């Protein structure tokens, strides 16, 4: 798909040397439509913390297309989040113009129960060059982190100078 092999190797090396944390927050609530009717609103907020992404935040309303402008050149990125089973499944379809043409990205996340009784987050990521139809797919497995991820720990007390001196 036109990605330099050295860049892929560097990214894979970084993933093996540094933990990646995805903090996924699912929100449900009621909102009033333009017609004045009450309707359920579902929102997903994903914070990706890794060697590459320093708190990359994705915030999407379920079923509503979100369009953002990316540098350089105000390229449009369109994203749409859907779910077959809220709380267990999330699918984000995105499209954006890259140096290699229009890319279609399908990021699907599912919580799966293991035979041992544990839970695993399975991410299937599929990137397609729309013009050439070249596709690259990967599957990644994430284990739930039972503690607060290090990047979310409030360590402001450690950063504050001792006022008693």
PDB file of C-alpha atoms in Angstrom:
ATOM      1  CA  UNK A   1       0.000   0.000   0.000  1.00  0.00           C
ATOM      2  CA  UNK A   2       2.976   2.275  -0.397  1.00  0.00           C
ATOM      3  CA  UNK A   3       4.148   2.339   3.231  1.00  0.00           C
ATOM      4  CA  UNK A   4       7.906   2.179   3.601  1.00  0.00           C
ATOM      5  CA  UNK A   5       9.033  -1.162   5.090  1.00  0.00           C
ATOM      6  CA  UNK A   6      11.415   0.640   7.471  1.00  0.00           C
ATOM      7  CA  UNK A   7       8.505   2.689   8.875  1.00  0.00           C
ATOM      8  CA  UNK A   8       6.499  -0.508   9.465  1.00  0.00           C
ATOM      9  CA  UNK A   9       9.438  -2.161  11.235  1.00  0.00           C
ATOM     10  CA  UNK A  10      10.016   0.923  13.413  1.00  0.00           C
ATOM     11  CA  UNK A  11       6.345   0.987  14.424  1.00  0.00           C
ATOM     12  CA  UNK A  12       6.326  -2.747  15.237  1.00  0.00           C
ATOM     13  CA  UNK A  13       9.521  -2.356  17.296  1.00  0.00           C
ATOM     14  CA  UNK A  14       7.937   0.504  19.218  1.00  0.00           C
ATOM     15  CA  UNK A  15       4.835  -1.568  19.937  1.00  0.00           C
ATOM     16  CA  UNK A  16       6.931  -4.391  21.396  1.00  0.00           C
ATOM     17  CA  UNK A  17       8.983  -2.027  23.579  1.00  0.00           C
ATOM     18  CA  UNK A  18       6.210   0.295  24.811  1.00  0.00           C
ATOM     19  CA  UNK A  19       2.737  -0.515  26.057  1.00  0.00           C
ATOM     20  CA  UNK A  20      -0.232   0.873  24.162  1.00  0.00           C
ATOM     21  CA  UNK A  21      -3.347   1.846  26.119  1.00  0.00           C
ATOM     22  CA  UNK A  22      -6.757   2.362  24.563  1.00  0.00           C
ATOM     23  CA  UNK A  23      -9.191   3.866  27.027  1.00  0.00           C
ATOM     24  CA  UNK A  24     -12.675   3.379  25.591  1.00  0.00           C
ATOM     25  CA  UNK A  25     -15.582   5.195  27.206  1.00  0.00           C
ATOM     26  CA  UNK A  26     -19.150   4.456  26.126  1.00  0.00           C
ATOM     27  CA  UNK A  27     -21.787   7.038  27.021  1.00  0.00           C
ATOM     28  CA  UNK A  28     -25.569   6.760  26.713  1.00  0.00           C
ATOM     29  CA  UNK A  29     -28.091   9.467  27.385  1.00  0.00           C
ATOM     30  CA  UNK A  30     -31.177  11.237  26.160  1.00  0.00           C
ATOM     31  CA  UNK A  31     -31.236  14.326  23.965  1.00  0.00           C
ATOM     32  CA  UNK A  32     -33.906  16.451  22.368  1.00  0.00           C
ATOM     33  CA  UNK A  33     -34.066  16.370  18.573  1.00  0.00           C
ATOM     34  CA  UNK A  34     -34.636  19.458  16.421  1.00  0.00           C
ATOM     35  CA  UNK A  35     -38.283  18.417  16.274  1.00  0.00           C
ATOM     36  CA  UNK A  36     -38.478  18.489  20.088  1.00  0.00           C
ATOM     37  CA  UNK A  37     -38.613  14.707  20.521  1.00  0.00           C
ATOM     38  CA  UNK A  38     -36.576  12.844  23.136  1.00  0.00           C
ATOM     39  CA  UNK A  39     -34.182  10.313  21.631  1.00  0.00           C
ATOM     40  CA  UNK A  40     -31.371   8.145  22.920  1.00  0.00           C
ATOM     41  CA  UNK A  41     -27.865   9.349  22.144  1.00  0.00           C
ATOM     42  CA  UNK A  42     -24.844   7.045  22.303  1.00  0.00           C
ATOM     43  CA  UNK A  43     -21.296   8.346  22.160  1.00  0.00           C
ATOM     44  CA  UNK A  44     -17.872   6.696  22.180  1.00  0.00           C
ATOM     45  CA  UNK A  45     -14.669   8.370  23.343  1.00  0.00           C
ATOM     46  CA  UNK A  46     -11.394   6.582  22.634  1.00  0.00           C
ATOM     47  CA  UNK A  47      -8.085   7.819  24.031  1.00  0.00           C
ATOM     48  CA  UNK A  48      -5.107   6.107  22.395  1.00  0.00           C
ATOM     49  CA  UNK A  49      -1.860   6.388  24.312  1.00  0.00           C
ATOM     50  CA  UNK A  50       1.265   4.870  22.792  1.00  0.00           C
ATOM     51  CA  UNK A  51       4.795   5.681  21.733  1.00  0.00           C
ATOM     52  CA  UNK A  52       3.347   7.096  18.508  1.00  0.00           C
ATOM     53  CA  UNK A  53       0.131   8.725  19.794  1.00  0.00           C
ATOM     54  CA  UNK A  54       0.264  10.993  22.820  1.00  0.00           C
ATOM     55  CA  UNK A  55      -3.377  10.938  23.896  1.00  0.00           C
ATOM     56  CA  UNK A  56      -4.955  10.835  20.467  1.00  0.00           C
ATOM     57  CA  UNK A  57      -8.650  11.395  21.191  1.00  0.00           C
ATOM     58  CA  UNK A  58     -11.471  10.148  18.981  1.00  0.00           C
ATOM     59  CA  UNK A  59     -14.982  11.225  19.993  1.00  0.00           C
ATOM     60  CA  UNK A  60     -17.944  10.045  17.899  1.00  0.00           C
ATOM     61  CA  UNK A  61     -21.735   9.996  18.209  1.00  0.00           C
ATOM     62  CA  UNK A  62     -23.048   6.575  17.226  1.00  0.00           C
ATOM     63  CA  UNK A  63     -24.743   6.627  13.831  1.00  0.00           C
ATOM     64  CA  UNK A  64     -23.707  10.201  12.961  1.00  0.00           C
ATOM     65  CA  UNK A  65     -20.998  10.946  10.413  1.00  0.00           C
ATOM     66  CA  UNK A  66     -18.227  13.157  11.771  1.00  0.00           C
ATOM     67  CA  UNK A  67     -16.135  15.227   9.343  1.00  0.00           C
ATOM     68  CA  UNK A  68     -12.849  16.823  10.398  1.00  0.00           C
ATOM     69  CA  UNK A  69     -10.159  18.727   8.506  1.00  0.00           C
ATOM     70  CA  UNK A  70      -6.606  17.385   8.638  1.00  0.00           C
ATOM     71  CA  UNK A  71      -3.344  19.129   7.827  1.00  0.00           C
ATOM     72  CA  UNK A  72      -1.808  19.602   5.382  1.00  0.00           C
ATOM     73  CA  UNK A  73      -4.274  21.155   2.995  1.00  0.00           C
ATOM     74  CA  UNK A  74      -7.500  20.743   4.966  1.00  0.00           C
ATOM     75  CA  UNK A  75      -8.008  17.140   3.857  1.00  0.00           C
ATOM     76  CA  UNK A  76     -11.376  15.749   4.949  1.00  0.00           C
ATOM     77  CA  UNK A  77     -11.523  12.739   7.216  1.00  0.00           C
ATOM     78  CA  UNK A  78     -14.989  11.216   7.561  1.00  0.00           C
ATOM     79  CA  UNK A  79     -15.811   8.804  10.380  1.00  0.00           C
ATOM     80  CA  UNK A  80     -18.954   6.874  11.275  1.00  0.00           C
ATOM     81  CA  UNK A  81     -19.308   4.731  14.403  1.00  0.00           C
ATOM     82  CA  UNK A  82     -21.862   1.906  14.579  1.00  0.00           C
ATOM     83  CA  UNK A  83     -22.483  -1.021  16.922  1.00  0.00           C
ATOM     84  CA  UNK A  84     -24.167  -4.401  16.563  1.00  0.00           C
ATOM     85  CA  UNK A  85     -24.209  -4.870  20.350  1.00  0.00           C
ATOM     86  CA  UNK A  86     -23.609  -1.749  22.463  1.00  0.00           C
ATOM     87  CA  UNK A  87     -20.919  -2.362  25.066  1.00  0.00           C
ATOM     88  CA  UNK A  88     -19.569  -5.452  23.285  1.00  0.00           C
ATOM     89  CA  UNK A  89     -18.968  -4.295  19.699  1.00  0.00           C
ATOM     90  CA  UNK A  90     -17.848  -1.093  17.987  1.00  0.00           C
ATOM     91  CA  UNK A  91     -17.177  -0.461  14.302  1.00  0.00           C
ATOM     92  CA  UNK A  92     -15.687   2.776  12.976  1.00  0.00           C
ATOM     93  CA  UNK A  93     -15.645   3.356   9.220  1.00  0.00           C
ATOM     94  CA  UNK A  94     -13.352   6.186   8.122  1.00  0.00           C
ATOM     95  CA  UNK A  95     -12.181   7.612   4.828  1.00  0.00           C
ATOM     96  CA  UNK A  96      -9.404  10.083   4.134  1.00  0.00           C
ATOM     97  CA  UNK A  97      -7.197  11.220   1.292  1.00  0.00           C
ATOM     98  CA  UNK A  98      -3.561  10.084   1.600  1.00  0.00           C
ATOM     99  CA  UNK A  99      -0.520  10.515  -0.634  1.00  0.00           C
ATOM    100  CA  UNK A 100      -1.472   7.155  -2.189  1.00  0.00           C
ATOM    101  CA  UNK A 101      -5.110   8.067  -2.861  1.00  0.00           C
ATOM    102  CA  UNK A 102      -8.382   7.731  -0.994  1.00  0.00           C
ATOM    103  CA  UNK A 103      -8.136   5.290   1.910  1.00  0.00           C
ATOM    104  CA  UNK A 104     -11.058   3.460   3.475  1.00  0.00           C
ATOM    105  CA  UNK A 105     -10.432   2.279   7.038  1.00  0.00           C
ATOM    106  CA  UNK A 106     -12.620  -0.170   8.940  1.00  0.00           C
ATOM    107  CA  UNK A 107     -11.710  -0.457  12.643  1.00  0.00           C
ATOM    108  CA  UNK A 108     -13.806  -3.101  14.379  1.00  0.00           C
ATOM    109  CA  UNK A 109     -13.485  -3.862  18.089  1.00  0.00           C
ATOM    110  CA  UNK A 110     -15.193  -6.766  19.873  1.00  0.00           C
ATOM    111  CA  UNK A 111     -15.095  -7.970  23.445  1.00  0.00           C
ATOM    112  CA  UNK A 112     -14.742 -11.743  23.438  1.00  0.00           C
ATOM    113  CA  UNK A 113     -14.930 -14.195  26.305  1.00  0.00           C
ATOM    114  CA  UNK A 114     -12.021 -16.603  26.591  1.00  0.00           C
ATOM    115  CA  UNK A 115     -12.410 -20.249  27.576  1.00  0.00           C
ATOM    116  CA  UNK A 116     -10.607 -19.415  30.830  1.00  0.00           C
ATOM    117  CA  UNK A 117     -13.372 -16.947  31.734  1.00  0.00           C
ATOM    118  CA  UNK A 118     -11.334 -13.846  30.946  1.00  0.00           C
ATOM    119  CA  UNK A 119     -12.134 -11.119  28.456  1.00  0.00           C
ATOM    120  CA  UNK A 120     -10.135 -10.079  25.399  1.00  0.00           C
ATOM    121  CA  UNK A 121     -10.600  -7.052  23.139  1.00  0.00           C
ATOM    122  CA  UNK A 122     -10.091  -8.096  19.518  1.00  0.00           C
ATOM    123  CA  UNK A 123      -9.395  -5.324  17.006  1.00  0.00           C
ATOM    124  CA  UNK A 124      -9.695  -6.021  13.295  1.00  0.00           C
ATOM    125  CA  UNK A 125      -8.259  -3.202  11.212  1.00  0.00           C
ATOM    126  CA  UNK A 126      -8.712  -3.165   7.434  1.00  0.00           C
ATOM    127  CA  UNK A 127      -7.264  -0.416   5.226  1.00  0.00           C
ATOM    128  CA  UNK A 128      -8.177  -0.264   1.541  1.00  0.00           C
ATOM    129  CA  UNK A 129      -6.888   2.023  -1.201  1.00  0.00           C
ATOM    130  CA  UNK A 130     -10.188   2.839  -2.919  1.00  0.00           C
ATOM    131  CA  UNK A 131      -8.662   3.414  -6.378  1.00  0.00           C
ATOM    132  CA  UNK A 132      -6.374   0.355  -6.547  1.00  0.00           C
ATOM    133  CA  UNK A 133      -8.452  -1.859  -4.220  1.00  0.00           C
ATOM    134  CA  UNK A 134      -5.220  -2.902  -2.451  1.00  0.00           C
ATOM    135  CA  UNK A 135      -6.112  -3.982   1.073  1.00  0.00           C
ATOM    136  CA  UNK A 136      -4.142  -4.611   4.224  1.00  0.00           C
ATOM    137  CA  UNK A 137      -5.771  -6.220   7.256  1.00  0.00           C
ATOM    138  CA  UNK A 138      -4.440  -6.806  10.755  1.00  0.00           C
ATOM    139  CA  UNK A 139      -5.870  -8.336  13.900  1.00  0.00           C
ATOM    140  CA  UNK A 140      -4.650  -7.225  17.317  1.00  0.00           C
ATOM    141  CA  UNK A 141      -5.537  -8.546  20.757  1.00  0.00           C
ATOM    142  CA  UNK A 142      -5.722  -6.381  23.859  1.00  0.00           C
ATOM    143  CA  UNK A 143      -5.998  -7.639  27.396  1.00  0.00           C
ATOM    144  CA  UNK A 144      -8.065  -5.565  29.803  1.00  0.00           C
ATOM    145  CA  UNK A 145      -5.986  -3.479  32.169  1.00  0.00           C
ATOM    146  CA  UNK A 146      -7.468  -3.742  35.649  1.00  0.00           C
ATOM    147  CA  UNK A 147      -5.605  -0.741  37.076  1.00  0.00           C
ATOM    148  CA  UNK A 148      -5.688   2.892  36.032  1.00  0.00           C
ATOM    149  CA  UNK A 149      -3.365   3.212  33.023  1.00  0.00           C
ATOM    150  CA  UNK A 150      -0.153   5.112  33.875  1.00  0.00           C
ATOM    151  CA  UNK A 151      -1.025   7.999  31.568  1.00  0.00           C
ATOM    152  CA  UNK A 152      -4.270   8.599  33.494  1.00  0.00           C
ATOM    153  CA  UNK A 153      -2.748   8.504  36.982  1.00  0.00           C
ATOM    154  CA  UNK A 154      -2.855  11.933  38.616  1.00  0.00           C
ATOM    155  CA  UNK A 155       0.744  12.556  39.681  1.00  0.00           C
ATOM    156  CA  UNK A 156       0.457  16.328  40.152  1.00  0.00           C
ATOM    157  CA  UNK A 157       1.571  16.034  43.782  1.00  0.00           C
ATOM    158  CA  UNK A 158       4.937  14.731  42.622  1.00  0.00           C
ATOM    159  CA  UNK A 159       5.367  17.723  40.326  1.00  0.00           C
ATOM    160  CA  UNK A 160       4.545  20.348  42.951  1.00  0.00           C
ATOM    161  CA  UNK A 161       7.451  21.964  44.808  1.00  0.00           C
ATOM    162  CA  UNK A 162       7.503  21.539  48.568  1.00  0.00           C
ATOM    163  CA  UNK A 163       6.085  24.808  49.926  1.00  0.00           C
ATOM    164  CA  UNK A 164       7.463  24.185  53.438  1.00  0.00           C
ATOM    165  CA  UNK A 165      11.069  24.779  52.390  1.00  0.00           C
TER     166      UNK A 165
END
